[in-house]
């Protein structure tokens, strides 16, 4: 079994799909290796590719606000993506790219063992929960899978395009907070 650090050195050299050709940095994901909660987005954008860190651009700033809004910090949680290299011009990752990359994410989940996984946006939720998931219909509802409590919600970038999504997104975060602290209190 690799450690997270070993896995990161492997992904840094990864050439399993075409996205390796244009990357500046592999965005492995970052945060608390023992996090109780993991946030999973779609894939790196410009800022993430430049810095090698997940969710550090405008969508990332919104995610940071939401995490802090539920009484946590980015250092307490773990943040990663379905694909670890930036798709050209921020296009959606292709099926074969996601298929090539997702074993790394599964490995991260196995090592971190979070109680809660939050899927940010439909690409993340379709890969992790159900390939036919409709984000507008299923956001905010818990799904239990392989011992994880999984919540799909909107991608923070969607809130930048559509103000109307801010309220439901915030409602989902309040529910995530409730569940997270309930689990935490049970384990004391
Ligand atoms: N959008 C994502 O899905 N992930 C990031 O890391 C940044 C923006």
XYZ file of N, CA and C and ligand atoms in Angstrom:
572
model
N 0.866 -1.213 0.000
C 0.000 0.000 0.000
C 0.893 1.250 0.000
N 0.704 2.093 -0.996
C 1.489 3.335 -1.046
C 1.016 4.321 0.020
N 1.885 5.259 0.379
C 1.460 6.399 1.198
C 0.982 7.480 0.226
N 0.348 8.522 0.762
C -0.098 9.626 -0.107
C 1.100 10.272 -0.800
N 2.213 10.408 -0.054
C 3.408 11.040 -0.641
C 3.954 10.196 -1.795
N 3.964 8.882 -1.616
C 4.445 8.000 -2.698
C 3.525 8.083 -3.913
N 2.231 8.101 -3.620
C 1.258 8.190 -4.708
C 1.437 9.502 -5.483
N 1.744 10.553 -4.750
C 1.945 11.850 -5.409
C 3.147 11.793 -6.359
N 4.217 11.171 -5.955
C 5.392 11.098 -6.846
C 5.064 10.275 -8.092
N 4.182 9.287 -7.936
C 3.769 8.494 -9.108
C 2.938 9.357 -10.058
N 1.974 10.086 -9.506
C 1.112 10.898 -10.378
C 1.907 12.033 -11.041
N 2.934 12.520 -10.353
C 3.749 13.594 -10.942
C 4.392 13.172 -12.258
N 4.591 11.857 -12.417
C 5.222 11.364 -13.645
C 4.206 10.745 -14.597
N 2.931 10.827 -14.248
C 1.915 10.079 -15.000
C 1.824 10.523 -16.469
N 1.725 9.507 -17.345
C 1.491 9.788 -18.765
C 0.386 8.875 -19.288
N -0.608 8.631 -18.421
C -1.664 7.683 -18.783
C -2.687 8.247 -19.772
N -2.733 9.572 -19.933
C -3.663 10.134 -20.925
C -3.061 11.384 -21.552
N -3.740 11.894 -22.569
C -3.214 13.031 -23.345
C -3.068 14.310 -22.530
N -3.763 14.400 -21.382
C -3.705 15.647 -20.613
C -2.303 15.934 -20.069
N -1.460 14.907 -20.049
C -0.089 15.120 -19.531
C 0.706 16.056 -20.446
N 0.311 16.136 -21.719
C 1.127 16.889 -22.690
C 1.145 18.385 -22.418
N 0.021 18.905 -21.966
C -0.047 20.364 -21.814
C -0.004 20.860 -20.381
N 0.177 19.937 -19.438
C 0.120 20.391 -18.045
C 1.384 21.157 -17.638
N 1.196 22.108 -16.718
C 2.336 22.747 -16.059
C 2.654 21.933 -14.805
N 1.612 21.607 -14.058
C 1.751 20.798 -12.845
C 0.634 19.771 -12.770
N 0.940 18.640 -12.184
C -0.110 17.695 -11.807
C -0.741 18.251 -10.530
N -2.077 18.250 -10.498
C -2.764 18.743 -9.295
C -3.251 17.516 -8.520
N -2.432 17.077 -7.596
C -2.694 15.837 -6.881
C -3.887 15.961 -5.937
N -4.007 17.138 -5.315
C -5.002 17.320 -4.248
C -4.228 17.622 -2.984
N -4.879 18.263 -2.022
C -4.152 18.637 -0.810
C -5.097 18.778 0.367
N -4.503 18.746 1.537
C -5.280 18.901 2.767
C -4.834 17.922 3.825
N -5.740 17.675 4.768
C -5.453 16.800 5.900
C -5.497 15.332 5.452
N -4.397 14.604 5.584
C -4.400 13.194 5.154
C -5.324 12.315 5.993
N -5.817 12.869 7.111
C -6.779 12.107 7.933
C -8.139 12.815 7.957
N -8.447 13.556 6.926
C -9.680 14.346 6.902
C -10.922 13.465 7.045
N -11.905 13.990 7.748
C -13.188 13.293 7.847
C -14.069 13.611 6.651
N -13.654 14.602 5.893
C -14.477 15.040 4.762
C -13.574 15.373 3.568
N -14.015 14.906 2.414
C -13.235 15.128 1.193
C -14.124 15.816 0.158
N -13.625 16.867 -0.455
C -14.344 17.574 -1.514
C -13.711 17.189 -2.850
N -14.549 16.769 -3.792
C -14.002 16.328 -5.075
C -14.621 17.118 -6.227
N -13.761 17.831 -6.942
C -14.206 18.614 -8.101
C -13.972 17.846 -9.393
N -13.904 18.619 -10.461
C -13.858 18.009 -11.792
C -12.411 17.865 -12.281
N -11.727 18.993 -12.359
C -10.352 18.966 -12.831
C -9.750 20.343 -12.687
N -8.432 20.436 -12.738
C -7.779 21.735 -12.551
C -8.115 22.729 -13.660
N -8.148 23.999 -13.296
C -8.252 25.080 -14.267
C -6.887 25.757 -14.387
N -6.886 26.955 -14.934
C -5.633 27.676 -15.172
C -4.805 27.859 -13.895
N -5.448 28.393 -12.853
C -4.703 28.716 -11.620
C -4.180 27.462 -10.937
N -5.005 26.421 -10.980
C -4.623 25.160 -10.342
C -3.425 24.549 -11.074
N -3.474 24.605 -12.399
C -2.376 24.070 -13.225
C -1.080 24.831 -12.943
N -1.192 26.147 -12.796
C -0.002 26.960 -12.549
C 0.603 26.682 -11.175
N -0.283 26.485 -10.188
C 0.215 26.339 -8.807
C 0.357 24.896 -8.347
N -0.257 23.974 -9.077
C -0.217 22.564 -8.653
C -1.094 22.293 -7.439
N -2.094 23.161 -7.228
C -2.992 23.003 -6.073
C -4.447 23.038 -6.534
N -5.295 22.248 -5.882
C -6.707 22.177 -6.267
C -7.486 23.376 -5.721
N -8.404 23.865 -6.515
C -9.348 24.917 -6.112
C -8.659 26.145 -5.498
N -7.806 26.777 -6.299
C -7.159 28.014 -5.840
C -7.552 29.233 -6.682
N -8.372 29.030 -7.729
C -8.835 30.147 -8.558
C -10.133 30.720 -7.997
N -10.899 31.436 -8.827
C -12.150 32.055 -8.346
C -13.145 31.037 -7.759
N -13.294 29.869 -8.386
C -14.210 28.855 -7.827
C -13.667 28.362 -6.485
N -12.354 28.284 -6.407
C -11.709 27.857 -5.173
C -11.947 28.828 -4.022
N -11.969 30.132 -4.369
C -12.224 31.123 -3.316
C -13.626 30.953 -2.746
N -14.560 30.619 -3.639
C -15.931 30.370 -3.164
C -16.000 29.112 -2.303
N -15.270 28.087 -2.735
C -15.242 26.846 -1.953
C -14.632 27.111 -0.573
N -13.566 27.904 -0.538
C -12.930 28.243 0.749
C -13.943 28.924 1.664
N -14.711 29.867 1.110
C -15.724 30.573 1.908
C -16.751 29.598 2.465
N -17.165 28.661 1.610
C -18.187 27.697 2.036
C -17.634 26.778 3.129
N -16.386 26.347 2.974
C -15.762 25.476 3.984
C -15.644 26.238 5.304
N -15.206 27.479 5.209
C -15.060 28.282 6.433
C -16.430 28.623 7.025
N -17.406 28.738 6.151
C -18.783 29.030 6.592
C -19.381 27.914 7.427
N -18.857 26.702 7.285
C -19.380 25.608 8.123
C -18.414 25.291 9.280
N -17.544 26.235 9.558
C -16.700 26.108 10.751
C -15.460 25.261 10.559
N -15.060 25.040 9.304
C -13.848 24.260 9.037
C -12.833 25.129 8.296
N -11.621 24.601 8.143
C -10.623 25.296 7.331
C -10.196 24.349 6.214
N -9.568 24.892 5.199
C -9.092 24.059 4.095
C -8.073 23.027 4.567
N -7.317 23.383 5.625
C -6.305 22.443 6.136
C -6.906 21.251 6.866
N -8.151 21.395 7.302
C -8.792 20.287 8.031
C -9.430 19.280 7.090
N -9.731 19.708 5.874
C -10.430 18.837 4.926
C -9.429 18.404 3.845
N -9.894 17.585 2.909
C -9.026 17.219 1.786
C -9.758 17.599 0.499
N -9.022 18.182 -0.433
C -9.634 18.658 -1.683
C -8.904 18.024 -2.869
N -9.670 17.421 -3.779
C -9.056 16.778 -4.950
C -10.025 16.872 -6.132
N -9.624 16.287 -7.232
C -10.422 16.340 -8.457
C -10.504 14.971 -9.113
N -11.443 14.829 -10.039
C -11.573 13.580 -10.812
C -10.339 13.405 -11.718
N -9.942 14.469 -12.427
C -8.691 14.380 -13.202
C -7.654 15.334 -12.608
N -6.405 14.926 -12.696
C -5.336 15.666 -12.020
C -4.569 16.616 -12.938
N -4.910 16.612 -14.222
C -4.251 17.538 -15.151
C -5.308 18.383 -15.849
N -4.940 19.614 -16.148
C -5.905 20.565 -16.728
C -6.287 20.188 -18.160
N -7.587 20.042 -18.430
C -8.016 19.856 -19.814
C -7.823 21.165 -20.592
N -7.396 21.088 -21.861
C -7.151 22.309 -22.639
C -8.375 23.226 -22.648
N -8.140 24.503 -22.474
C -9.207 25.523 -22.443
C -10.337 25.203 -21.470
N -10.017 24.450 -20.447
C -11.012 24.072 -19.419
C -12.196 23.295 -19.980
N -12.001 22.588 -21.083
C -13.102 21.738 -21.569
C -13.363 20.646 -20.530
N -14.527 19.983 -20.665
C -14.820 18.879 -19.759
C -13.814 17.754 -19.989
N -13.414 17.067 -18.916
C -12.542 15.911 -19.133
C -13.282 14.838 -19.930
N -12.572 14.149 -20.822
C -13.195 13.086 -21.631
C -13.240 11.785 -20.844
N -14.142 10.901 -21.300
C -14.340 9.606 -20.618
C -13.024 8.869 -20.396
N -12.207 8.767 -21.456
C -10.975 7.980 -21.328
C -9.983 8.658 -20.377
N -10.030 9.971 -20.302
C -9.139 10.690 -19.378
C -9.562 10.432 -17.919
N -10.869 10.443 -17.709
C -11.369 10.202 -16.343
C -11.090 8.760 -15.933
N -11.290 7.863 -16.882
C -11.039 6.442 -16.602
C -9.572 6.189 -16.254
N -8.691 6.904 -16.951
C -7.250 6.730 -16.709
C -6.858 7.291 -15.338
N -7.508 8.349 -14.928
C -7.077 9.078 -13.729
C -7.755 8.629 -12.442
N -8.979 8.151 -12.525
C -9.754 7.919 -11.307
C -9.151 6.857 -10.361
N -8.386 5.876 -10.859
C -7.764 4.957 -9.895
C -6.895 5.681 -8.856
N -6.248 6.772 -9.259
C -5.440 7.537 -8.298
C -6.334 8.123 -7.199
N -7.492 8.650 -7.604
C -8.413 9.241 -6.637
C -8.954 8.164 -5.695
N -9.293 7.005 -6.266
C -9.783 5.906 -5.414
C -8.731 5.541 -4.375
N -7.493 5.546 -4.805
C -6.397 5.230 -3.898
C -6.309 6.265 -2.775
N -6.458 7.528 -3.160
C -6.444 8.601 -2.151
C -7.578 8.409 -1.134
N -8.757 8.073 -1.656
C -9.916 7.880 -0.772
C -9.640 6.719 0.192
N -9.033 5.648 -0.322
C -8.705 4.485 0.511
C -7.735 4.849 1.628
N -6.780 5.713 1.322
C -5.779 6.101 2.314
C -6.335 7.101 3.328
N -7.142 8.035 2.853
C -7.658 9.098 3.723
C -8.836 8.595 4.568
N -9.625 7.723 3.987
C -10.812 7.138 4.647
C -11.728 8.211 5.250
N -12.207 9.144 4.444
C -13.121 10.159 4.997
C -14.484 9.524 5.286
N -15.201 10.057 6.252
C -16.574 9.570 6.458
C -17.501 10.157 5.393
N -17.178 11.405 4.996
C -18.049 12.136 4.069
C -17.284 12.507 2.799
N -17.961 12.331 1.665
C -17.401 12.786 0.385
C -18.413 13.762 -0.225
N -17.948 14.934 -0.602
C -18.825 15.903 -1.263
C -18.403 15.997 -2.725
N -19.338 15.687 -3.613
C -19.069 15.774 -5.052
C -19.468 17.162 -5.525
N -18.511 17.900 -6.042
C -18.777 19.264 -6.512
C -19.061 19.235 -8.010
N -20.333 19.317 -8.348
C -20.737 19.360 -9.749
C -21.052 17.996 -10.332
N -21.692 18.024 -11.504
C -22.228 16.780 -12.058
C -21.137 15.843 -12.567
N -20.028 16.365 -13.046
C -18.978 15.464 -13.545
C -18.424 14.629 -12.395
N -18.184 15.269 -11.285
C -17.712 14.558 -10.098
C -18.779 13.569 -9.619
N -20.011 14.045 -9.485
C -21.082 13.192 -8.954
C -21.377 12.006 -9.871
N -21.295 12.209 -11.180
C -21.576 11.104 -12.104
C -20.491 10.042 -12.052
N -19.275 10.456 -11.806
C -18.181 9.486 -11.709
C -18.197 8.736 -10.398
N -18.628 9.403 -9.349
C -18.524 8.791 -8.022
C -19.828 8.110 -7.598
N -20.959 8.704 -7.994
C -22.237 8.172 -7.492
C -22.972 7.360 -8.553
N -23.292 7.991 -9.659
C -24.169 7.338 -10.641
C -24.022 8.088 -11.967
N -23.713 7.358 -13.014
C -23.403 8.028 -14.284
C -24.602 8.765 -14.892
N -25.819 8.465 -14.399
C -27.002 9.167 -14.926
C -27.522 10.257 -13.982
N -26.743 10.570 -12.952
C -27.223 11.527 -11.937
C -27.560 12.898 -12.550
N -28.676 13.473 -12.082
C -29.054 14.841 -12.475
C -28.770 15.728 -11.267
N -27.833 16.622 -11.428
C -27.382 17.391 -10.265
C -28.489 18.280 -9.690
N -29.305 18.872 -10.550
C -30.364 19.755 -10.028
C -31.395 18.953 -9.223
N -31.586 17.694 -9.605
C -32.575 16.849 -8.924
C -32.001 16.201 -7.661
N -30.753 15.800 -7.720
C -30.223 14.979 -6.632
C -29.288 15.701 -5.663
N -29.005 16.965 -5.951
C -28.114 17.689 -5.047
C -28.750 17.765 -3.655
N -27.911 17.767 -2.663
C -28.409 17.926 -1.306
C -28.904 16.648 -0.668
N -28.888 15.538 -1.416
C -29.387 14.265 -0.847
C -28.217 13.327 -0.587
N -28.198 12.738 0.595
C -27.132 11.799 0.933
C -27.298 10.490 0.177
N -26.178 9.960 -0.236
C -26.142 8.630 -0.844
C -25.122 7.827 -0.045
N -25.489 6.620 0.344
C -24.525 5.765 1.056
C -23.949 4.785 0.060
N -22.632 4.759 -0.037
C -21.980 3.859 -0.987
C -20.658 3.403 -0.397
N -20.453 2.114 -0.364
C -19.199 1.527 0.153
C -18.790 2.101 1.506
N -19.789 2.363 2.345
C -19.492 2.862 3.694
C -19.247 4.365 3.772
N -19.347 5.054 2.649
C -19.160 6.513 2.656
C -20.515 7.206 2.574
N -20.616 8.345 3.232
C -21.794 9.205 3.054
C -21.412 10.210 1.990
N -22.138 10.186 0.890
C -21.753 11.033 -0.238
C -22.862 12.035 -0.552
N -22.467 13.289 -0.694
C -23.431 14.360 -1.012
C -23.052 15.029 -2.332
N -23.933 14.993 -3.316
C -23.670 15.793 -4.518
C -24.204 17.216 -4.329
N -23.428 18.182 -4.763
C -23.928 19.565 -4.749
C -23.396 20.272 -5.995
N -23.788 21.529 -6.150
C -23.323 22.275 -7.326
C -21.818 22.509 -7.264
N -21.235 22.644 -8.437
C -19.841 23.062 -8.522
C -19.798 24.553 -8.188
N -18.839 25.002 -7.368
C -18.821 26.440 -7.044
C -18.742 27.340 -8.271
N -18.134 26.881 -9.363
C -18.082 27.715 -10.579
C -19.483 27.971 -11.132
N -20.415 27.046 -10.885
C -21.792 27.223 -11.363
C -22.456 28.396 -10.649
N -22.032 28.652 -9.422
C -22.594 29.771 -8.644
C -22.146 31.113 -9.212
N -20.955 31.090 -9.837
C -20.440 32.330 -10.428
C -21.228 32.687 -11.683
N -21.785 31.651 -12.326
C -22.578 31.885 -13.545
C -24.050 32.126 -13.222
N -24.532 31.565 -12.122
C -25.956 31.604 -11.804
C -26.151 31.844 -10.302
N -26.463 33.079 -9.994
C -26.661 33.502 -8.588
C -27.695 32.641 -7.860
N -28.696 32.174 -8.626
C -29.803 31.398 -8.048
C -29.345 30.092 -7.410
N -28.141 29.663 -7.749
C -27.649 28.396 -7.187
C -26.986 28.593 -5.821
N -26.764 29.853 -5.456
C -26.061 30.116 -4.192
C -26.830 29.609 -2.979
N -28.144 29.835 -2.974
C -28.945 29.462 -1.807
C -28.961 27.937 -1.630
N -29.323 27.169 -2.682
C -29.301 25.710 -2.494
C -27.914 25.173 -2.145
N -26.879 25.776 -2.710
C -25.505 25.349 -2.400
C -25.240 25.541 -0.904
N -25.659 26.693 -0.392
C -25.451 26.992 1.028
C -26.282 26.054 1.915
N -27.500 25.754 1.467
C -28.338 24.786 2.208
C -27.623 23.435 2.295
N -27.023 23.022 1.178
C -26.303 21.739 1.158
C -25.134 21.768 2.133
N -24.440 22.874 2.178
C -23.299 22.974 3.098
C -23.756 22.940 4.564
N -24.920 23.513 4.820
C -25.430 23.458 6.203
C -25.733 22.009 6.598
N -26.272 21.252 5.656
C -26.559 19.835 5.910
C -25.256 19.035 6.080
N -24.253 19.378 5.279
C -22.942 18.719 5.399
C -22.370 19.007 6.794
N -22.505 20.233 7.234
C -22.011 20.625 8.567
C -22.705 19.798 9.653
N -24.039 19.714 9.540
C -24.809 18.980 10.547
C -24.318 17.528 10.635
N -24.195 16.898 9.500
C -23.781 15.485 9.461
C -22.341 15.323 9.966
N -21.472 16.209 9.533
C -20.056 16.122 9.909
C -19.891 16.204 11.418
N -20.565 17.188 12.028
C -20.393 17.355 13.470
C -21.133 16.271 14.250
N -22.195 15.737 13.664
C -22.879 14.609 14.321
C -21.933 13.405 14.375
N -21.274 13.112 13.259
C -20.317 11.989 13.213
C -19.176 12.249 14.192
N -18.692 13.469 14.198
C -17.553 13.811 15.069
C -17.912 13.652 16.534
N -19.134 14.100 16.896
C -19.552 14.000 18.300
C -19.752 12.560 18.729
N -20.189 11.715 17.772
C -20.368 10.292 18.090
C -19.043 9.622 18.394
N -17.980 10.130 17.748
C -16.692 9.445 17.892
C -15.882 9.917 19.096
N -16.436 10.846 19.862
C -15.702 11.325 21.060
C -15.963 10.355 22.221
N -12.621 23.451 -10.750
C -12.462 22.163 -10.370
O -13.299 21.305 -10.610
N -11.358 21.868 -9.691
C -10.421 22.738 -9.362
O -9.430 22.370 -8.732
C -10.627 24.072 -9.780
C -11.728 24.411 -10.468
